[in-house]
PDB file of C-alpha atoms in Angstrom:
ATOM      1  CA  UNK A   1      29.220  55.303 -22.373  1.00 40.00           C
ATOM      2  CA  UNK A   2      30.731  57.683 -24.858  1.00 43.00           C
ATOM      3  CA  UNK A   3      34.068  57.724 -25.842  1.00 52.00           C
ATOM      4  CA  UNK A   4      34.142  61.477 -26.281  1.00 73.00           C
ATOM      5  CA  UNK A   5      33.290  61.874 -22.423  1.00 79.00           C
ATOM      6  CA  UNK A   6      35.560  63.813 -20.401  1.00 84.00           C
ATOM      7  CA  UNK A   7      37.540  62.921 -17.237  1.00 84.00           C
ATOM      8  CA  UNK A   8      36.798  64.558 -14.106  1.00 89.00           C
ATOM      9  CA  UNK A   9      39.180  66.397 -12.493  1.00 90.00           C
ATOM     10  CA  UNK A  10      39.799  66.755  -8.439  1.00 92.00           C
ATOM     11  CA  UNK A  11      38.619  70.740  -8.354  1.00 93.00           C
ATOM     12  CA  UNK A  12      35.701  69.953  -9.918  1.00 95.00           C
ATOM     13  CA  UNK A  13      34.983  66.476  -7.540  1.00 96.00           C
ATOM     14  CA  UNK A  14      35.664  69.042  -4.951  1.00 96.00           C
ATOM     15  CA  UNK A  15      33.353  71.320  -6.399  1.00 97.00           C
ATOM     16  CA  UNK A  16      30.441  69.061  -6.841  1.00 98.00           C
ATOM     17  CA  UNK A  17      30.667  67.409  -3.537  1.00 98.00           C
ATOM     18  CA  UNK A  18      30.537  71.059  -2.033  1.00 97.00           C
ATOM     19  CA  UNK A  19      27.219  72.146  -2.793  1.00 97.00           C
ATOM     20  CA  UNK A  20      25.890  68.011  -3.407  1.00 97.00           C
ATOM     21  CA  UNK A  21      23.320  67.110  -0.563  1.00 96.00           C
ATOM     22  CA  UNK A  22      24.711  64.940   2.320  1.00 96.00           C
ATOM     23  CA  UNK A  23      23.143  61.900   0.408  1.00 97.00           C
ATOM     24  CA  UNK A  24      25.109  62.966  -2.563  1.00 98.00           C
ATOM     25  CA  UNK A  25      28.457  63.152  -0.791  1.00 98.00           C
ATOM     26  CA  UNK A  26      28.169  59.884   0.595  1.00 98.00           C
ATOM     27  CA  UNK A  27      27.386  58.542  -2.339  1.00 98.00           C
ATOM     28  CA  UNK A  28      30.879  60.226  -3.983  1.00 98.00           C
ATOM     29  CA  UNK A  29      33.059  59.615  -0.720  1.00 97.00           C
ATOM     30  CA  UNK A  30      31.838  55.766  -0.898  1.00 97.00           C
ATOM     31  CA  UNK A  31      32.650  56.011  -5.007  1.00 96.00           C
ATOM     32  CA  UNK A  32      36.090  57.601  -4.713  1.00 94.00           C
ATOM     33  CA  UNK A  33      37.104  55.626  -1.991  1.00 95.00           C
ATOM     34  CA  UNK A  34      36.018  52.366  -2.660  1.00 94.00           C
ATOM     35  CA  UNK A  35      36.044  52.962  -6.683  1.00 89.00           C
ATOM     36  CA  UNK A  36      32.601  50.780  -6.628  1.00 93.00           C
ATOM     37  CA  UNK A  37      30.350  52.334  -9.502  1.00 91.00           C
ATOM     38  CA  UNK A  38      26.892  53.499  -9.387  1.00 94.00           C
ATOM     39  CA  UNK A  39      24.653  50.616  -8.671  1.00 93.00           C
ATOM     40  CA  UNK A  40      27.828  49.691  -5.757  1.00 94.00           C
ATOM     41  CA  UNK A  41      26.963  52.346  -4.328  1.00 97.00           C
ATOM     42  CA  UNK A  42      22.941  53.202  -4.349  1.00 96.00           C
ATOM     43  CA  UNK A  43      22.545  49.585  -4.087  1.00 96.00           C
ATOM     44  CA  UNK A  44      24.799  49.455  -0.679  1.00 97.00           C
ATOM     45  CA  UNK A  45      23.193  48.330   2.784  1.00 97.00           C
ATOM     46  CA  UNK A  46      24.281  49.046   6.109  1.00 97.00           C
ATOM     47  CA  UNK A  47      23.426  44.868   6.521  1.00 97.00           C
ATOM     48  CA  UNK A  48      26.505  44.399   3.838  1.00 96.00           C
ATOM     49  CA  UNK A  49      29.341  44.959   6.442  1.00 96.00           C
ATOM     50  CA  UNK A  50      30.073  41.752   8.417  1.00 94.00           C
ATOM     51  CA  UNK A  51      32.863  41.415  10.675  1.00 93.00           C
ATOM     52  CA  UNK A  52      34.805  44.381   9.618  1.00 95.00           C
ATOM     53  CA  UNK A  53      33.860  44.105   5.948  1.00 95.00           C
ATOM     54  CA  UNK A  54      32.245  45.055   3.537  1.00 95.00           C
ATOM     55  CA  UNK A  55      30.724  42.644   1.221  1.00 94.00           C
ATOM     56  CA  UNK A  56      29.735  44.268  -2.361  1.00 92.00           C
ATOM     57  CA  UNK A  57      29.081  42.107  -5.483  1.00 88.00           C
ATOM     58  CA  UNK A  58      30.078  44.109  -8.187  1.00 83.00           C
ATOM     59  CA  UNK A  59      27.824  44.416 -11.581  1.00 75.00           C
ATOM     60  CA  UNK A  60      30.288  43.922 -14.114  1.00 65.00           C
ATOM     61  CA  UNK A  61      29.854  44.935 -18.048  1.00 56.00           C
ATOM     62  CA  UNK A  62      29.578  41.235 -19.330  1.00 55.00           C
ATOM     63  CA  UNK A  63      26.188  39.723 -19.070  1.00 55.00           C
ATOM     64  CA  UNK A  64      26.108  37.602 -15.727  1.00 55.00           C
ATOM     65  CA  UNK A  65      29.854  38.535 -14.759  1.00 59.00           C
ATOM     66  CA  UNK A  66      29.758  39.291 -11.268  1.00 69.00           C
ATOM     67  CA  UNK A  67      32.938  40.516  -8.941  1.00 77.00           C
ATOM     68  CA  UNK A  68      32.596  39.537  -5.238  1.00 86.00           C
ATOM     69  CA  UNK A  69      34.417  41.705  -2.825  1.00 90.00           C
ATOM     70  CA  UNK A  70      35.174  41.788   0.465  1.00 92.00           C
ATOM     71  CA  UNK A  71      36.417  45.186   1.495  1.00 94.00           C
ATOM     72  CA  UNK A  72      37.845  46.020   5.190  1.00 94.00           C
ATOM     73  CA  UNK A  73      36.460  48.517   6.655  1.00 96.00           C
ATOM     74  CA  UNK A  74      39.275  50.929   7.306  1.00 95.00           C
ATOM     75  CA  UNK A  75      38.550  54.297   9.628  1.00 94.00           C
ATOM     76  CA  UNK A  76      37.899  56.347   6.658  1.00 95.00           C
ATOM     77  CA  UNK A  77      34.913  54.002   5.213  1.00 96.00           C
ATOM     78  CA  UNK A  78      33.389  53.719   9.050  1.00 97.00           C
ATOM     79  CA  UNK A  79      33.526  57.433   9.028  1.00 97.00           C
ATOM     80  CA  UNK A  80      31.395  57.846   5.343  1.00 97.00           C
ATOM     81  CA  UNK A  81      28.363  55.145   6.758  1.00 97.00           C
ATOM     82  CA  UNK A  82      28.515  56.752  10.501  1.00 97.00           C
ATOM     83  CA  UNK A  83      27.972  60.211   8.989  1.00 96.00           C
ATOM     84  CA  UNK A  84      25.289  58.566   6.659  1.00 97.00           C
ATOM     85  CA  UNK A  85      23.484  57.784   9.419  1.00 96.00           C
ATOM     86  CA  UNK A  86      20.760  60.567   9.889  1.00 93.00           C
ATOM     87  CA  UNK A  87      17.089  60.741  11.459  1.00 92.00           C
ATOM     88  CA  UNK A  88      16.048  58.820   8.266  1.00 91.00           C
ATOM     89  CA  UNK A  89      15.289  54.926   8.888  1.00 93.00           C
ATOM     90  CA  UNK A  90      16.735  53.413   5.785  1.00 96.00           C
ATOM     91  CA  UNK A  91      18.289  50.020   4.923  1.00 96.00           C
ATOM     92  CA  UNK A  92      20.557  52.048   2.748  1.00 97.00           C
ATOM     93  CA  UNK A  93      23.914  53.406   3.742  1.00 98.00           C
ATOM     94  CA  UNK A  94      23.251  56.415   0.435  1.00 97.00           C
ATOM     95  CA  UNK A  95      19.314  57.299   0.960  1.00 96.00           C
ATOM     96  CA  UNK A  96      17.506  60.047   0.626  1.00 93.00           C
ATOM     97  CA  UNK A  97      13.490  61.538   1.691  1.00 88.00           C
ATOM     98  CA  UNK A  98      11.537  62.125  -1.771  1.00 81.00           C
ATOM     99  CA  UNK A  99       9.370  64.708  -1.909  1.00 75.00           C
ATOM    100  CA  UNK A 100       6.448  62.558  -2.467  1.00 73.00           C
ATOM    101  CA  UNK A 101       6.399  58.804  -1.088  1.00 66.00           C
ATOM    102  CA  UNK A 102       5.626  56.897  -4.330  1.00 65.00           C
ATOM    103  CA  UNK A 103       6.226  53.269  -4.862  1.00 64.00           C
ATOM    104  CA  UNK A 104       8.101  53.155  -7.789  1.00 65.00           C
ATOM    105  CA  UNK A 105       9.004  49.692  -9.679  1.00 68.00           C
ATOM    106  CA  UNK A 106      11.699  47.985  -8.166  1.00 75.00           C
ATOM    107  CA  UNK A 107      12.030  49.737  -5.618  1.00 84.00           C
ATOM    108  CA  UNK A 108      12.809  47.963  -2.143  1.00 89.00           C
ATOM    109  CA  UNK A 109      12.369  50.897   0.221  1.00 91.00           C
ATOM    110  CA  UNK A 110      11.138  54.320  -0.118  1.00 91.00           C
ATOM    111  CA  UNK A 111      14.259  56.094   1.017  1.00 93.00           C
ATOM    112  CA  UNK A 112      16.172  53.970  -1.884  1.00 93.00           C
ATOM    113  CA  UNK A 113      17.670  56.223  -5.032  1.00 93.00           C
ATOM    114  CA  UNK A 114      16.562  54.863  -8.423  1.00 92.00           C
ATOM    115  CA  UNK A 115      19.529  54.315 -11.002  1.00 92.00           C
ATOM    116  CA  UNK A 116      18.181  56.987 -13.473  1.00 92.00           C
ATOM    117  CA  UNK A 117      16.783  59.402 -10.817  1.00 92.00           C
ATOM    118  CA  UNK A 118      20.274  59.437  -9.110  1.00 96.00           C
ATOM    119  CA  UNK A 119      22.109  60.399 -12.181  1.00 95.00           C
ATOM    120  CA  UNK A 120      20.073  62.647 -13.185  1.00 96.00           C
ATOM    121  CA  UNK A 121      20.873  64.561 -10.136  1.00 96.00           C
ATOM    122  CA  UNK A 122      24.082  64.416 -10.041  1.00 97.00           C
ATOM    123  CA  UNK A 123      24.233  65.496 -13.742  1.00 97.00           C
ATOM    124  CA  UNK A 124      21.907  68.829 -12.125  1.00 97.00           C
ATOM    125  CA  UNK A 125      24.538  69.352  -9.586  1.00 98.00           C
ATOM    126  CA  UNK A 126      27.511  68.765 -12.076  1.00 97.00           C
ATOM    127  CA  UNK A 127      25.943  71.659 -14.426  1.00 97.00           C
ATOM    128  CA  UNK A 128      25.280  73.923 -11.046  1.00 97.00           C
ATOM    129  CA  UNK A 129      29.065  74.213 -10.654  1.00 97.00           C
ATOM    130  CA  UNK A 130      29.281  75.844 -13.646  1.00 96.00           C
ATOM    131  CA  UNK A 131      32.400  74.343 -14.650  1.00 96.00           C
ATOM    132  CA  UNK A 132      31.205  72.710 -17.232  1.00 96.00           C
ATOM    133  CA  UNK A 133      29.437  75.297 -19.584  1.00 95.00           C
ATOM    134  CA  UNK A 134      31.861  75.240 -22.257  1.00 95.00           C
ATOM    135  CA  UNK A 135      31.760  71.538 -22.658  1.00 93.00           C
ATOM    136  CA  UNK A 136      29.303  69.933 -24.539  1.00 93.00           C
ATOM    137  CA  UNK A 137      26.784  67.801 -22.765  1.00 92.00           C
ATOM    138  CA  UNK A 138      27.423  64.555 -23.940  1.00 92.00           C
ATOM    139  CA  UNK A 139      31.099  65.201 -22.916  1.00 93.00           C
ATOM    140  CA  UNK A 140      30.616  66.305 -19.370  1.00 95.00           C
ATOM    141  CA  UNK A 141      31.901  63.764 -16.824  1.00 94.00           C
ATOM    142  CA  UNK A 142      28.604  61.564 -15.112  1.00 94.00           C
ATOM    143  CA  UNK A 143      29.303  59.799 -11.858  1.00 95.00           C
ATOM    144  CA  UNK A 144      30.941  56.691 -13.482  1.00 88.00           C
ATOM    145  CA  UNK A 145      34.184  59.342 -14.054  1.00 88.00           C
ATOM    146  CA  UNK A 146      34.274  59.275 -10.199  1.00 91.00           C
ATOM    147  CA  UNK A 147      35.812  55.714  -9.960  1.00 87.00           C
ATOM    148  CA  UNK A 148      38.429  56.568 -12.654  1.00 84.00           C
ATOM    149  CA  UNK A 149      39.936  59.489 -10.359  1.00 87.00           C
ATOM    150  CA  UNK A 150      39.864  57.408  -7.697  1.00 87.00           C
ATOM    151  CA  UNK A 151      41.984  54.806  -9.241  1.00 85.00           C
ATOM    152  CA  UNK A 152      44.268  57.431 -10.236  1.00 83.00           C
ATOM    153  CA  UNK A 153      44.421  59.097  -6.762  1.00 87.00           C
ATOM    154  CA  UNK A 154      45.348  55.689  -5.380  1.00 85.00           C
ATOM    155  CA  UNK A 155      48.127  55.067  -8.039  1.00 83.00           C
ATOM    156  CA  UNK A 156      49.050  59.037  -6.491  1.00 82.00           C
ATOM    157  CA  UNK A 157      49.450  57.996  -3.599  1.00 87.00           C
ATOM    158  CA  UNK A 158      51.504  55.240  -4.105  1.00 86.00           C
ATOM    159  CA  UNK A 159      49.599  52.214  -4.200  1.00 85.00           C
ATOM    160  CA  UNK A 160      50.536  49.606  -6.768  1.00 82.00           C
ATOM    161  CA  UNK A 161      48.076  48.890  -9.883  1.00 76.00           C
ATOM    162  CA  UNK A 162      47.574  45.995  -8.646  1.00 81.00           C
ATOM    163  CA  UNK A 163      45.940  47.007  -6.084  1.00 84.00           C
ATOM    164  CA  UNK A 164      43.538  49.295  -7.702  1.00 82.00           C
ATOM    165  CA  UNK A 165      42.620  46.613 -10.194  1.00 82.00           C
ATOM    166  CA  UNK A 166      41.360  44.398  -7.865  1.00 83.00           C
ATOM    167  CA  UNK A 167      39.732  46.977  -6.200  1.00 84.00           C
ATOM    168  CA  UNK A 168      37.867  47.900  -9.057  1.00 82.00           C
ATOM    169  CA  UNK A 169      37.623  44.104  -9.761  1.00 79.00           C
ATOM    170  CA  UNK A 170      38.945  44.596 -13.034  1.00 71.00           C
ATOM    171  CA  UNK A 171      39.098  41.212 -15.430  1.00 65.00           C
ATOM    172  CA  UNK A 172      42.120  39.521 -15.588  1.00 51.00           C
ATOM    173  CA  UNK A 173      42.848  35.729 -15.963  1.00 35.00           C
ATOM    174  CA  UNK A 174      43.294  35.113 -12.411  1.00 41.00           C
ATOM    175  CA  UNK A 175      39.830  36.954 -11.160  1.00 37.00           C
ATOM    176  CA  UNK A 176      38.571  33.511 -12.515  1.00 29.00           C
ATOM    177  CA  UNK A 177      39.998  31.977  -9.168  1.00 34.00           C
ATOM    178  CA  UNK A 178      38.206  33.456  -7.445  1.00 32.00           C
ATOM    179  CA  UNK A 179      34.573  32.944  -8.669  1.00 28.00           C
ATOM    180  CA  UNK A 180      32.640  29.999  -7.072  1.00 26.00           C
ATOM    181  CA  UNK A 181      29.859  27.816  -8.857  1.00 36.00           C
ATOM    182  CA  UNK A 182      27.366  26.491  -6.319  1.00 40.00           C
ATOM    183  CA  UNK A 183      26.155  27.307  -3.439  1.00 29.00           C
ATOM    184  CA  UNK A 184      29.057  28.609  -1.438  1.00 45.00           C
ATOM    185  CA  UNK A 185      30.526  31.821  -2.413  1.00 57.00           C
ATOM    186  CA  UNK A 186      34.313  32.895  -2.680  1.00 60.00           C
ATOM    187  CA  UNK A 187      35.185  36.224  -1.628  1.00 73.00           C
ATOM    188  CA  UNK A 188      38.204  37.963  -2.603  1.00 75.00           C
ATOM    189  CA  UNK A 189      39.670  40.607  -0.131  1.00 80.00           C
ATOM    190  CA  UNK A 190      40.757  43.836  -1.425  1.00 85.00           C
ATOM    191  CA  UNK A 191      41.049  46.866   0.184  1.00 87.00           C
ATOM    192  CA  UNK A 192      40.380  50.502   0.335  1.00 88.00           C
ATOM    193  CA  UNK A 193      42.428  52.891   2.423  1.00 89.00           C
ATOM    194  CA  UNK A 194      42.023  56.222   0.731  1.00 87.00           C
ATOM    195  CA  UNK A 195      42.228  59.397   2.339  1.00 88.00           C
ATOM    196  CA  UNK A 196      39.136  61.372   1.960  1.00 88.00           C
ATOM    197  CA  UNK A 197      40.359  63.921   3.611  1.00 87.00           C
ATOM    198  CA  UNK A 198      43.023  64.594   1.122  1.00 81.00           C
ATOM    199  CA  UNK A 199      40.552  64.842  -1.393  1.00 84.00           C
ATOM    200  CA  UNK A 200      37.882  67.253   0.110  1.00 86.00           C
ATOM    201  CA  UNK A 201      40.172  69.577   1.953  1.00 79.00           C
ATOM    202  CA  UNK A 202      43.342  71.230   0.700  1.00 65.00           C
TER     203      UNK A 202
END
């Protein structure tokens, strides 16, 4: 991940998500809102909310340092999954119909978005904006940027950093608390009450 990379902006989030496919969108609604990265969210099953929850185990940087997160669903996360529901039987709330049904390694299902595949989409609709044609490629923003204008539209809107960190399950000394050893896992409950609304429509 390059230093040199640029942040991305709300006009052009807007601007993406406009012409994005649905599959697309709910990937970015579930990114900005939740602030879970890209393997959160391709990686995200409809069988990961329980009681009101969603459960996500975050892929941190450090080798074999998970996150484990339990995150309420509010109105505006039941909303994203409802309208991610389409004539499409998937397992997975951000899926999509390839042109051509091929089994590809690692793969689970054939509606599921492949890690390189789904950023190399996003980088086509990025560059279809437009936007970004005076900015050199390696300094365009990739999907990852999404999480970091998330966290600063939460700290907008008023909610403490504290709040974002452990939303974005961020290290800190007492994250250790709440990891487990064994067989019985600890879950730590943050939340994520974003208004999507404020950040697709004026």
């Amino acid at each position: 991940y390059g230093k040199d990379r640029q942040r991305m902006n709300l006009e052009q989030y807007r601007a993406i998500h406009a012409i994005a496919p649905r599959w697309m969108q709910i990937a970015m609604e579930l990114a900005v809102v939740t602030l879970q990265g890209r393997h959160e969210v391709i990686h995200l099953k409809y069988s990961d909310e329980t009681d009101g929850a969603l459960y996500i185990t975050r892929q941190k940087t450090k080798k074999n340092e998970w996150a484990h997160l339990r995150i309420p669903v509010t109105p505006e996360i039941r909303d994203i999954i409802s309208r991610s529901r389409d004539d499409v039987v998937s397992p997975f709330v951000v899926h999509r119909t390839p042109t051509r049904r091929v089994r590809a390694g690692g793969r689970e299902h054939w509606t599921q978005l492949m890690a390189n595949n789904f950023t190399e989409q996003f980088r086509t609709l990025r560059d279809q904006t437009g936007l970004f044609n005076d900015m050199p490629k390696e300094q365009r923003p990739t999907f990852h940027e999404i999480r970091s204008l998330g966290s600063w539209l939460y700290e907008k809107a008023g909610y403490s950093q504290g709040y974002v960190q452990a939303l974005m399950a961020h290290s800190d000394e007492k994250m250790t608390a709440y990891y487990q050893a064994g067989h019985e896992q600890k879950w730590m409950t943050v939340a994520a009450e974003l208004s999507l609304k404020s950040i697709l429509y004026k």
